[in-house]
């Protein structure tokens, strides 16, 4: 099953590699990983998407907790949460395709953030499934490149991941 | 007080109460060695190879319970230390390893003797630090010792660039009394509800067994374990790492469990209905094939490391906490409980165990004209009255030591259990002897293992650490040979060394006493003579039976109840008892 693990960790050099190293050393898989400092600059927040059986996810959270740099973590998949991913796609846009792409971006609530005579760059946020759906709706040959941030997430309600 | 970085580091170690530091100098740590030279509180032990430094510090740590401290230079000094760091990590041994690093401005430029020590050791340390500021040295050292020695202990590497220790940068020094780390708060006592559940289950058991490991020794909980076991009257088995936490000569002790454990211990595990695992981690050499592991048992597991719980074997009642307070909590509940252990069921259970014990699984051919390695260990046990510190290397001799030297006290059995590091025994023995100069220290080794760190014989002379080396010399890598005999139709691929040094001469060349023992009747007098030479390191080269194997054995893919036993004495074939 897919799990989204949110990790609050010391914003120190090497902290990221401890997490990444743990996953490769123990053979866990990382689907995506995003990390940035929080409003408290001494802390970083990492969102990590992984897949595994309940036993494996339990081991992953325990092993992560064991890292000295990890302050706290939650498995967002365990409760109600919101997740978003950012994508930018550079698409060939000439002739009739220019209108086509523009209207498609509109349907998916994307924004065109760069225009050249032959290309558009579309910016889009949403769940990973929505971004997948947009890419599937575009002629594959017209996609020059797509860059995705990987999902990040936050739990609903009053609870939060903080010190 | 104002000091430079090198002086701060040395003074921090002194203020931390460090007695010995095991190391080897080099370019990146010259400032540190200069600071060491100008003081005489901290005693430096100069080894002959950095691996020896880590094992010696490790042996010191295992025998004393204090953190072992290592100092190595950058590059090859650091990489040579890695095997010893991984050894300590696998067995949860508290160590602080200080490694020199190239100066900050050249880090990352492939400078001379540069290696990314923090990166290399990341998977085999509890934590590591790279110090980038001279004002952070004292605090980092304090943190390193705090992390290394608390919770589930382990090695901590502190990497220090050369310019951080430079003599011209002088800053105020104060060693912190205490340190706290917001992201690191080890659990001490166990959850009361879980403990109550565990006690209820334990007291309702019909075929209980206590399975305890190295965590009891690390957690200084031997006294509590003994009281707990006596109070319940249940059989107890120890892991390789747990030997000595419960007296081997106590009648409730049914031997080690696992691959080369006793028949009775493994059968009792297999047939049990309640297991309490105390500071043990269900290692694959203990469990055998997981699908066949303890099919009838409910399992209680006490461990300070939550990640050890339900890692390989799913447990029914997990208790996270240090072994000592948890056992105290349990004892209190047991004493208060109206429920008592089921006497009748226990009688039947002990009767059954008695039948397994009657198989006499550790019997060997004591009439042989060749020296049987088991006999050597038994004689060693008698000569040292069971009270020596025994270190070992890895292989057959290690298993025989575990089986035939009956450890009655914790911290007396010092071996590399998790990583299985050949070369561990001799340097570890030196570390132990430094800690306990008045006690007998013996290193049980083999002709292959001893050659992996034999250079430390020179260290033993320099620091006058008279250890006794019992070399069970069978001219083979015995354990490899045994597996090749059992699983590869005796194709002994590269497990035989055509050339082996004359160990007696080698020992003498290093300034020690060498003795060669060829006949069984020479074993006892030789051991007595060796231990009578209180101030000499003695190398006993004991020529043992080449064909001897370690029995009993759980072969790969088998369960506890499928042990391979030695057949009739003297016979070379084996049968399976199930």
XYZ file of C-alpha atoms in Angstrom:
741
model
C 0.000 0.000 0.000
C 1.053 3.577 -0.651
C 2.091 5.626 2.374
C 3.039 9.269 2.748
C 5.450 9.800 5.593
C 5.980 13.346 6.827
C 9.220 13.835 8.712
C 10.359 16.738 10.827
C 14.122 16.635 11.061
C 17.113 18.706 12.059
C 18.091 21.015 9.219
C 21.671 19.798 9.167
C 23.993 18.746 6.395
C 23.867 15.016 5.969
C 20.381 14.587 7.422
C 18.858 13.942 4.007
C 21.499 11.362 3.153
C 20.786 9.509 6.399
C 17.185 9.044 5.281
C 18.075 8.166 1.709
C 20.840 5.818 2.899
C 18.479 4.045 5.266
C 16.089 3.280 2.423
C 18.744 1.908 0.097
C 20.543 -0.048 2.848
C 17.385 -1.792 4.007
C 15.911 -2.271 0.559
C 12.875 -0.037 1.063
C 11.555 1.764 -1.949
C 11.179 5.529 -2.255
C 8.630 6.685 -4.803
C 9.223 10.350 -4.209
C 10.839 12.647 -1.717
C 10.566 16.386 -1.181
C 12.330 18.417 1.452
C 12.579 22.080 2.481
C 13.266 24.071 5.634
C 10.262 24.980 7.794
C 9.388 28.396 9.246
C 11.743 27.344 12.071
C 15.011 27.338 10.106
C 16.556 24.734 12.408
C 14.076 22.166 11.106
C 13.399 20.632 7.729
C 10.233 18.918 6.685
C 10.423 15.972 4.389
C 7.577 14.218 2.629
C 8.358 10.738 1.498
C 6.105 8.464 -0.528
C 6.765 4.763 -0.215
C 5.006 1.467 -0.736
C 5.055 -1.700 1.324
C 3.146 -4.121 3.479
C 2.025 -3.032 6.953
C 5.064 -4.787 8.455
C 7.455 -2.982 6.144
C 5.874 0.413 6.770
C 6.082 -0.245 10.508
C 9.788 -1.024 10.159
C 10.309 2.052 8.000
C 8.743 4.374 10.569
C 10.647 2.718 13.418
C 13.968 2.881 11.577
C 13.349 6.516 10.632
C 12.508 7.367 14.229
C 15.777 5.763 15.262
C 17.801 8.257 13.220
C 19.159 10.829 15.646
C 18.313 13.715 13.281
C 14.643 12.765 13.022
C 12.597 14.776 15.506
C 9.111 13.510 14.705
C 7.213 11.807 11.956
C 3.700 10.826 10.966
C 2.253 8.501 8.386
C -0.286 10.744 6.664
C -2.003 7.772 5.074
C -3.209 6.738 8.527
C -5.686 9.619 8.766
C -7.526 12.212 6.722
C -5.092 14.395 4.842
C -4.580 16.583 1.795
C -1.806 16.044 -0.685
C -0.623 18.152 -3.583
C 2.042 17.889 -6.201
C 3.426 20.606 -8.446
C 4.159 19.953 -12.115
C 5.531 22.033 -14.948
C 5.164 20.647 -18.467
C 6.768 22.033 -21.577
C 4.554 21.228 -24.544
C 4.981 21.737 -28.303
C 2.258 24.158 -29.290
C 1.890 25.151 -32.907
C -1.122 25.680 -35.157
C -4.372 24.261 -33.892
C -2.555 22.699 -30.952
C -2.132 26.126 -29.321
C -5.860 26.437 -28.598
C -6.180 22.776 -27.805
C -3.483 22.880 -25.124
C -4.804 26.127 -23.670
C -8.278 24.743 -23.238
C -6.968 21.475 -21.837
C -4.887 23.413 -19.284
C -8.025 25.347 -18.400
C -10.045 22.194 -17.810
C -7.351 20.951 -15.398
C -7.044 24.387 -13.773
C -3.474 24.731 -14.932
C -1.718 28.001 -15.794
C 0.333 28.784 -18.823
C 3.435 30.413 -17.396
C 5.700 30.622 -20.443
C 4.889 31.119 -24.101
C 7.113 30.948 -27.192
C 5.982 30.759 -30.817
C 6.253 26.981 -30.658
C 5.835 26.004 -26.970
C 3.871 26.510 -23.786
C 4.859 25.710 -20.243
C 1.882 24.657 -18.174
C 2.011 24.854 -14.378
C -0.349 22.622 -12.479
C -0.884 21.522 -8.896
C -3.098 18.762 -7.604
C -3.013 15.184 -6.545
C -0.607 12.970 -8.403
C -3.545 11.266 -10.120
C -4.785 14.571 -11.534
C -1.326 15.351 -12.935
C -1.160 11.872 -14.434
C -4.544 12.449 -16.024
C -3.441 15.718 -17.606
C -0.338 14.100 -19.091
C -2.461 11.256 -20.415
C -4.779 13.731 -22.093
C -1.944 15.358 -24.067
C -0.516 13.828 -27.220
C 2.648 12.118 -25.856
C 4.852 13.274 -28.737
C 4.093 16.897 -27.981
C 5.486 16.757 -24.424
C 9.032 18.089 -24.498
C 9.598 17.653 -20.800
C 7.657 17.368 -17.578
C 9.030 18.116 -14.130
C 7.204 17.068 -10.978
C 7.914 17.903 -7.358
C 6.584 14.680 -5.901
C 3.655 14.895 -3.538
C 3.704 16.791 -0.305
C 0.954 16.578 2.251
C -0.654 17.904 5.395
C -3.158 16.357 7.790
C -6.669 17.778 8.053
C -8.061 19.356 11.211
C -6.377 20.818 14.264
C -3.591 18.287 14.618
C -0.244 19.161 13.114
C 3.321 17.940 12.884
C 5.368 20.351 14.961
C 7.701 20.398 17.965
C 40.122 28.253 30.453
C 41.290 28.983 26.888
C 42.548 26.132 24.731
C 43.156 25.238 21.120
C 41.046 22.634 19.311
C 43.424 19.735 19.875
C 43.705 20.549 23.577
C 39.934 20.882 23.819
C 39.453 17.441 22.358
C 41.959 15.840 24.713
C 40.620 17.740 27.724
C 37.044 16.790 26.801
C 37.983 13.120 26.828
C 39.673 13.543 30.197
C 36.641 15.378 31.585
C 34.419 12.620 30.220
C 36.402 10.203 32.373
C 38.137 8.364 29.557
C 41.039 6.238 30.750
C 42.405 4.738 27.539
C 42.384 5.802 23.942
C 43.366 3.309 21.253
C 44.887 4.830 18.177
C 47.428 5.335 15.444
C 48.818 8.706 14.369
C 48.904 10.263 10.910
C 48.932 13.591 9.122
C 45.420 14.774 9.892
C 45.707 14.103 13.611
C 49.198 15.452 14.259
C 47.867 18.397 16.245
C 45.865 15.976 18.375
C 48.857 13.728 18.955
C 50.895 16.761 19.959
C 48.250 17.623 22.541
C 48.263 14.007 23.754
C 52.043 14.172 24.143
C 51.759 17.147 26.464
C 49.595 15.528 29.099
C 49.666 12.307 31.075
C 46.118 11.715 32.270
C 44.771 10.118 29.138
C 46.683 6.959 28.280
C 47.165 6.280 24.584
C 47.583 2.713 23.361
C 49.474 2.589 20.088
C 48.185 -0.321 18.018
C 49.744 -1.737 14.864
C 46.713 -1.405 12.597
C 43.589 0.721 13.034
C 41.325 -2.329 12.957
C 43.175 -3.464 16.074
C 42.427 -0.108 17.732
C 38.692 -0.478 17.207
C 38.598 -4.096 18.425
C 40.726 -3.268 21.470
C 38.445 -0.370 22.368
C 35.487 -2.658 21.724
C 36.877 -5.358 24.043
C 37.479 -2.719 26.698
C 33.882 -1.508 26.292
C 32.371 -5.000 26.449
C 34.321 -5.889 29.579
C 33.733 -2.617 31.458
C 30.443 -1.263 30.118
C 32.144 2.077 29.480
C 32.537 3.536 26.009
C 35.690 2.489 24.167
C 37.558 5.344 22.519
C 39.509 5.269 19.257
C 41.656 7.857 17.495
C 42.627 7.390 13.852
C 43.872 9.587 11.085
C 42.009 10.460 7.894
C 41.838 8.350 4.737
C 43.279 4.859 5.216
C 43.339 5.272 8.999
C 39.639 5.923 8.890
C 38.784 3.159 6.421
C 40.868 0.626 8.362
C 38.694 1.406 11.365
C 35.441 0.701 9.543
C 35.418 -3.085 10.120
C 35.777 -2.524 13.835
C 33.086 0.140 13.835
C 30.672 -2.177 12.030
C 31.563 -4.945 14.504
C 30.615 -2.697 17.426
C 27.485 -1.510 15.651
C 26.127 -5.004 15.061
C 26.593 -5.911 18.735
C 25.427 -2.516 20.094
C 28.726 -1.685 21.761
C 29.282 1.871 22.987
C 32.290 3.422 21.273
C 33.443 6.881 20.275
C 35.706 6.959 17.252
C 37.569 10.169 16.540
C 38.846 10.332 13.005
C 41.019 13.023 11.544
C 39.868 14.710 8.371
C 41.613 16.933 5.840
C 41.282 20.661 6.497
C 37.866 22.231 5.886
C 38.861 24.287 2.838
C 40.078 21.209 0.939
C 37.244 18.818 1.863
C 35.751 17.544 -1.370
C 38.837 18.184 -3.471
C 40.183 14.621 -3.336
C 42.978 15.855 -1.118
C 45.739 13.537 0.105
C 44.309 10.955 2.515
C 40.817 12.343 2.142
C 37.835 10.057 2.464
C 34.202 10.872 3.257
C 34.259 9.225 6.690
C 30.812 10.465 7.643
C 29.442 8.997 4.422
C 31.344 5.721 4.646
C 30.341 4.995 8.230
C 26.730 6.205 8.038
C 25.217 2.721 7.729
C 27.304 1.262 10.548
C 27.168 3.881 13.287
C 24.497 4.965 15.687
C 25.321 8.521 14.676
C 28.209 10.539 13.317
C 29.409 14.124 13.337
C 31.666 16.304 11.249
C 32.919 19.168 13.392
C 33.207 22.417 11.459
C 33.785 24.863 14.278
C 36.366 24.748 17.040
C 33.832 26.089 19.552
C 31.649 23.024 18.935
C 34.246 20.370 19.865
C 33.433 19.976 23.569
C 29.681 19.873 23.021
C 30.006 17.388 20.172
C 32.199 15.067 22.222
C 29.667 15.193 25.059
C 26.862 14.395 22.620
C 28.872 11.548 21.115
C 29.312 9.857 24.501
C 25.690 10.496 25.418
C 24.420 8.898 22.220
C 26.926 6.030 22.310
C 26.124 4.941 25.850
C 22.367 5.490 26.222
C 19.335 3.722 24.784
C 20.512 0.917 22.548
C 24.248 1.632 22.664
C 26.410 1.867 19.574
C 29.450 3.457 17.976
C 29.548 7.196 17.237
C 32.080 8.670 14.834
C 33.391 12.207 15.290
C 35.243 13.411 12.202
C 37.537 16.386 12.872
C 39.223 18.379 10.114
C 42.856 19.162 10.778
C 42.458 22.950 10.803
C 39.851 22.687 13.571
C 42.554 21.328 15.852
C 45.202 23.869 14.848
C 47.324 25.242 17.714
C 46.883 28.900 16.748
C 43.098 29.066 17.184
C 42.346 29.444 20.854
C 38.847 29.616 22.306
C 37.253 29.380 25.742
C 36.758 25.800 26.967
C 34.094 24.391 29.220
C 33.004 20.774 29.145
C 29.211 20.546 29.434
C 27.959 18.585 32.435
C 24.843 17.485 30.637
C 23.563 17.526 27.145
C 20.100 17.041 25.744
C 19.123 16.354 22.171
C 15.541 17.208 21.266
C 15.316 14.467 18.664
C 16.803 11.747 20.885
C 14.951 10.588 23.988
C 15.447 6.890 24.722
C 12.638 5.156 26.569
C 13.484 3.852 30.031
C 10.581 2.159 31.774
C 8.057 -0.064 30.083
C 4.379 0.568 29.480
C 2.474 -0.547 32.586
C -0.474 -2.017 30.706
C 1.801 -4.083 28.498
C 3.782 -5.301 31.491
C 0.609 -6.388 33.247
C -0.522 -8.298 30.161
C 2.899 -9.923 29.905
C 2.905 -11.030 33.536
C -0.591 -12.511 33.167
C 0.478 -14.464 30.110
C 3.710 -15.608 31.768
C 1.920 -16.900 34.854
C -0.608 -18.848 32.808
C 2.080 -20.605 30.735
C 2.307 -24.379 30.620
C 5.575 -24.661 28.707
C 7.339 -21.347 29.200
C 10.865 -20.421 28.248
C 12.992 -17.363 28.911
C 15.148 -16.417 25.936
C 17.592 -13.673 26.839
C 20.259 -11.897 24.855
C 23.043 -9.348 24.871
C 20.644 -6.599 25.909
C 20.664 -7.963 29.449
C 24.434 -7.525 29.620
C 24.398 -4.101 27.942
C 21.590 -3.042 30.269
C 23.376 -4.303 33.417
C 20.327 -6.383 34.261
C 21.951 -9.702 35.108
C 20.940 -9.536 38.770
C 17.324 -8.819 37.850
C 17.292 -11.603 35.254
C 18.549 -14.120 37.787
C 15.951 -13.058 40.326
C 13.191 -13.117 37.714
C 14.174 -16.582 36.477
C 14.501 -18.054 39.953
C 11.219 -16.511 41.016
C 9.384 -18.160 38.109
C 11.291 -21.438 38.022
C 11.197 -21.457 34.226
C 13.918 -22.787 31.923
C 16.213 -20.167 30.438
C 18.318 -20.134 27.297
C 20.794 -17.453 26.241
C 21.850 -16.223 22.853
C 25.522 -16.188 21.890
C 25.625 -12.528 22.922
C 23.752 -13.164 26.144
C 26.020 -15.839 27.628
C 26.976 -15.047 31.208
C 23.963 -12.859 31.939
C 22.514 -15.936 33.628
C 24.930 -18.399 35.274
C 25.592 -21.338 32.964
C 26.062 -23.594 35.970
C 22.572 -22.839 37.324
C 20.204 -25.804 36.952
C 17.582 -23.655 35.224
C 20.009 -22.884 32.393
C 19.490 -25.177 29.411
C 22.280 -23.840 27.229
C 22.641 -21.526 24.297
C 20.010 -21.631 21.556
C 20.240 -21.278 17.816
C 22.355 -22.746 15.046
C 24.895 -24.333 17.403
C 22.816 -24.173 20.528
C 21.910 -27.181 22.617
C 19.307 -29.698 21.531
C 17.310 -29.065 24.700
C 17.263 -25.291 24.277
C 16.105 -25.461 20.683
C 13.539 -28.185 21.334
C 12.183 -26.257 24.310
C 11.843 -23.153 22.133
C 10.040 -25.159 19.483
C 7.596 -26.797 21.881
C 7.026 -23.829 24.184
C 3.692 -22.073 24.578
C 5.032 -18.801 25.996
C 8.379 -17.203 25.191
C 9.702 -14.129 26.865
C 12.496 -12.582 24.822
C 14.600 -10.240 26.941
C 17.097 -7.989 25.199
C 17.377 -10.366 22.260
C 16.618 -9.608 18.651
C 15.506 -12.836 16.927
C 18.673 -12.972 14.840
C 18.603 -15.432 11.933
C 21.251 -17.608 13.638
C 18.874 -17.891 16.571
C 15.570 -18.471 14.812
C 16.492 -20.852 12.025
C 13.847 -20.893 9.310
C 11.313 -18.241 10.275
C 8.252 -20.143 9.051
C 9.126 -22.966 11.429
C 9.993 -20.743 14.394
C 8.172 -21.529 17.635
C 4.848 -22.493 16.090
C 2.926 -22.890 19.368
C 4.195 -19.914 21.311
C 2.849 -16.558 22.293
C 5.772 -14.176 22.432
C 6.590 -11.361 24.835
C 9.493 -9.155 23.772
C 11.342 -6.619 25.927
C 13.720 -4.367 24.014
C 14.993 -0.827 24.344
C 14.945 -0.467 20.562
C 11.404 -0.399 19.120
C 12.821 -1.264 15.700
C 13.962 -4.643 17.048
C 10.407 -5.567 17.921
C 8.459 -7.489 15.288
C 11.296 -6.985 12.799
C 11.604 -10.629 11.821
C 9.227 -12.424 14.179
C 5.833 -10.936 14.944
C 5.416 -10.692 18.726
C 2.224 -10.699 20.771
C 3.194 -8.436 23.657
C 5.900 -5.881 22.868
C 7.446 -3.921 25.731
C 9.716 -1.033 24.803
C 12.075 -0.111 27.591
C 15.383 -0.833 29.233
C 15.628 -4.412 30.425
C 16.562 -3.582 34.008
C 13.623 -1.314 34.950
C 11.192 -3.471 32.970
C 12.288 -6.638 34.805
C 11.992 -4.758 38.084
C 8.471 -3.700 37.128
C 7.603 -7.272 36.185
C 9.045 -8.732 39.378
C 6.966 -6.347 41.403
C 3.801 -7.458 39.622
C 4.718 -11.139 39.918
C 5.252 -10.739 43.648
C 1.927 -8.963 44.051
C -0.009 -11.364 41.835
C -2.278 -13.965 43.384
C -1.597 -16.158 40.396
C 1.438 -18.411 40.723
C 3.317 -20.393 38.085
C 1.507 -23.657 37.337
C 3.549 -26.108 39.390
C 2.143 -29.235 37.832
C 2.562 -28.075 34.263
C 6.063 -26.925 35.076
C 6.973 -30.326 36.493
C 5.882 -32.000 33.278
C 7.744 -29.412 31.246
C 10.981 -29.923 33.166
C 10.548 -33.663 32.793
C 10.281 -33.241 29.036
C 13.342 -30.979 29.007
C 15.194 -33.594 31.033
C 14.571 -36.109 28.280
C 16.013 -33.757 25.690
C 18.995 -33.115 27.950
C 19.558 -36.873 28.158
C 20.439 -36.859 24.452
C 23.679 -35.277 25.657
C 24.095 -33.239 22.518
C 27.497 -31.821 23.423
C 29.150 -35.186 23.918
C 32.284 -35.748 21.862
C 34.941 -38.387 21.554
C 36.949 -37.832 24.714
C 38.991 -40.993 24.110
C 40.473 -39.704 20.875
C 44.230 -39.847 20.424
C 43.994 -36.524 18.654
C 43.365 -33.317 20.533
C 39.690 -32.526 20.433
C 39.066 -28.777 20.497
C 36.175 -29.247 22.920
C 38.576 -30.868 25.355
C 40.884 -27.864 25.190
C 38.017 -25.516 26.105
C 36.928 -27.789 28.964
C 40.475 -27.845 30.316
C 40.724 -24.081 29.943
C 37.514 -23.770 31.916
C 38.926 -25.873 34.713
C 42.344 -24.279 34.791
C 40.846 -20.789 34.943
C 38.129 -21.956 37.358
C 35.550 -20.554 34.970
C 36.509 -17.049 35.959
C 38.578 -15.772 33.039
C 37.628 -13.178 30.493
C 37.372 -15.073 27.240
C 37.600 -13.316 23.897
C 37.257 -15.158 20.642
C 37.593 -14.810 16.928
C 35.034 -16.213 14.539
C 34.428 -19.755 13.448
C 34.343 -23.218 14.973
C 36.517 -22.258 17.940
C 34.051 -19.492 18.775
C 31.165 -21.949 18.937
C 33.147 -24.446 21.007
C 34.091 -21.677 23.416
C 30.428 -20.707 23.717
C 29.378 -24.324 24.250
C 32.064 -25.593 26.606
C 33.178 -22.600 28.662
C 30.373 -22.144 31.140
C 30.043 -18.427 31.717
C 28.637 -17.578 35.108
C 29.108 -13.818 35.001
C 28.186 -11.129 32.514
C 30.859 -9.366 30.414
C 33.213 -12.375 30.580
C 32.417 -13.662 27.087
C 33.638 -11.233 24.464
C 33.058 -12.104 20.831
C 31.877 -10.641 17.565
C 28.407 -12.115 17.321
C 26.577 -9.979 14.799
C 29.190 -9.096 12.223
C 31.299 -12.205 12.798
C 34.638 -10.454 12.446
C 37.730 -12.637 12.208
C 40.662 -10.848 13.821
C 38.583 -9.549 16.710
C 39.882 -11.755 19.493
C 43.493 -10.713 20.073
C 43.052 -6.926 20.069
C 39.864 -7.317 22.125
C 41.817 -9.354 24.686
C 44.378 -6.551 24.944
C 41.566 -4.070 25.625
C 40.124 -6.343 28.307
C 43.478 -6.909 29.971
C 44.098 -3.167 30.199
C 40.760 -2.800 31.967
C 41.330 -5.763 34.288
C 45.081 -6.287 34.660
C 44.638 -8.632 37.616
C 42.246 -11.006 35.853
C 43.028 -13.900 33.549
C 42.285 -13.063 29.929
C 42.339 -15.701 27.216
C 41.779 -15.359 23.502
C 40.351 -18.497 21.945
C 41.198 -18.405 18.281
C 42.020 -20.462 15.226
C 44.905 -20.588 12.791
C 42.973 -18.573 10.203
C 41.393 -15.914 12.440
C 44.537 -15.161 14.431
C 46.400 -14.191 11.283
C 43.955 -11.387 10.592
C 45.177 -9.156 13.430
C 48.312 -10.954 14.555
C 50.341 -7.754 14.387
C 48.775 -6.744 17.694
C 51.114 -9.213 19.420
C 53.515 -6.311 19.226
C 51.052 -4.025 21.035
C 50.630 -6.683 23.743
C 54.353 -6.553 24.422
C 54.625 -2.767 24.440
C 51.814 -2.312 26.958
C 52.540 -5.462 28.976
C 49.115 -7.013 28.581
C 49.863 -10.677 29.289
C 46.973 -12.483 27.602
C 46.893 -16.185 26.804
C 46.225 -17.078 23.187
C 44.692 -20.503 22.715
C 45.081 -21.244 19.030
C 42.953 -24.240 18.012
C 45.059 -25.060 15.006
C 43.338 -27.395 12.546
C 45.084 -26.033 9.449
C 41.689 -25.128 8.006
C 39.173 -22.360 8.118
C 37.235 -24.836 10.180
C 33.740 -23.455 9.857
C 34.093 -22.972 6.123
C 35.439 -26.515 5.869
C 32.507 -27.824 7.899
C 29.950 -26.155 5.615
C 31.798 -27.437 2.575
C 31.693 -30.942 4.032
C 27.963 -30.747 4.778
C 26.687 -28.771 1.812
C 29.285 -29.034 -0.966
C 30.160 -32.745 -0.914
C 33.489 -32.025 0.787
C 34.808 -29.826 -1.988
C 37.149 -27.849 0.241
C 37.471 -24.811 -1.922
C 40.217 -22.559 -0.574
C 39.509 -23.338 3.063
C 42.930 -24.910 3.552
C 46.081 -22.871 3.900
C 49.036 -24.664 2.429
C 51.367 -22.449 4.346
C 50.874 -21.508 7.941
C 53.544 -19.764 9.970
C 55.248 -21.508 12.823
C 53.279 -19.776 15.511
C 55.718 -20.638 18.271
C 58.558 -18.894 16.460
C 56.261 -16.051 15.502
C 55.221 -15.532 19.120
C 58.863 -15.581 20.133
C 59.754 -13.120 17.407
C 57.206 -10.763 18.901
C 58.840 -11.215 22.313
C 56.349 -13.635 23.814
C 56.304 -17.257 24.901
C 55.239 -19.818 22.315
C 54.187 -23.380 23.083
C 53.158 -26.115 20.713
C 50.837 -28.839 21.988
C 50.454 -32.042 19.991
C 48.933 -34.570 22.363
C 45.817 -34.542 24.544
C 47.798 -35.253 27.686
C 49.918 -32.140 27.087
C 46.941 -29.796 27.079
C 46.336 -29.476 30.787
C 49.989 -28.997 31.847
C 50.528 -26.490 29.058
C 47.502 -24.441 30.119
C 48.618 -24.534 33.727
C 52.109 -23.444 32.778
C 50.758 -20.652 30.581
C 48.484 -19.200 33.252
C 51.260 -19.504 35.831
C 53.310 -17.052 33.753
C 51.388 -14.072 35.060
C 53.454 -11.444 33.326
C 53.933 -13.072 29.933
C 51.773 -13.286 26.879
C 51.696 -16.931 25.927
C 50.768 -18.320 22.545
C 49.546 -21.908 22.791
C 49.511 -23.490 19.365
C 47.247 -26.480 19.911
C 47.230 -28.976 17.052
C 43.655 -30.198 16.999
C 41.741 -32.846 15.073
C 41.264 -31.522 11.542
C 37.999 -33.360 10.981
C 36.164 -32.180 14.045
C 32.845 -30.412 13.433
C 30.629 -28.266 15.592
C 27.553 -30.133 16.787
C 24.684 -29.953 17.161
C 23.683 -27.794 14.233
C 20.617 -26.332 12.606
C 21.401 -26.343 8.929
C 20.200 -23.620 6.568
C 16.454 -23.712 5.981
C 15.736 -25.913 8.987
C 13.795 -25.287 12.173
C 14.737 -25.649 15.832
C 13.312 -29.174 15.992
C 15.404 -30.415 13.067
C 18.870 -30.292 14.596
C 21.657 -32.323 13.154
C 23.260 -34.298 15.978
C 26.513 -36.164 16.268
C 25.906 -39.859 15.957
C 27.657 -42.584 17.817
C 31.026 -41.494 19.050
C 33.803 -41.910 16.583
C 31.458 -42.471 13.663
C 31.783 -40.074 10.810
C 28.233 -40.169 9.529
C 25.371 -38.225 10.939
C 21.730 -38.847 11.398
C 18.947 -36.436 11.940
C 16.887 -36.498 15.085
C 13.499 -34.907 14.816
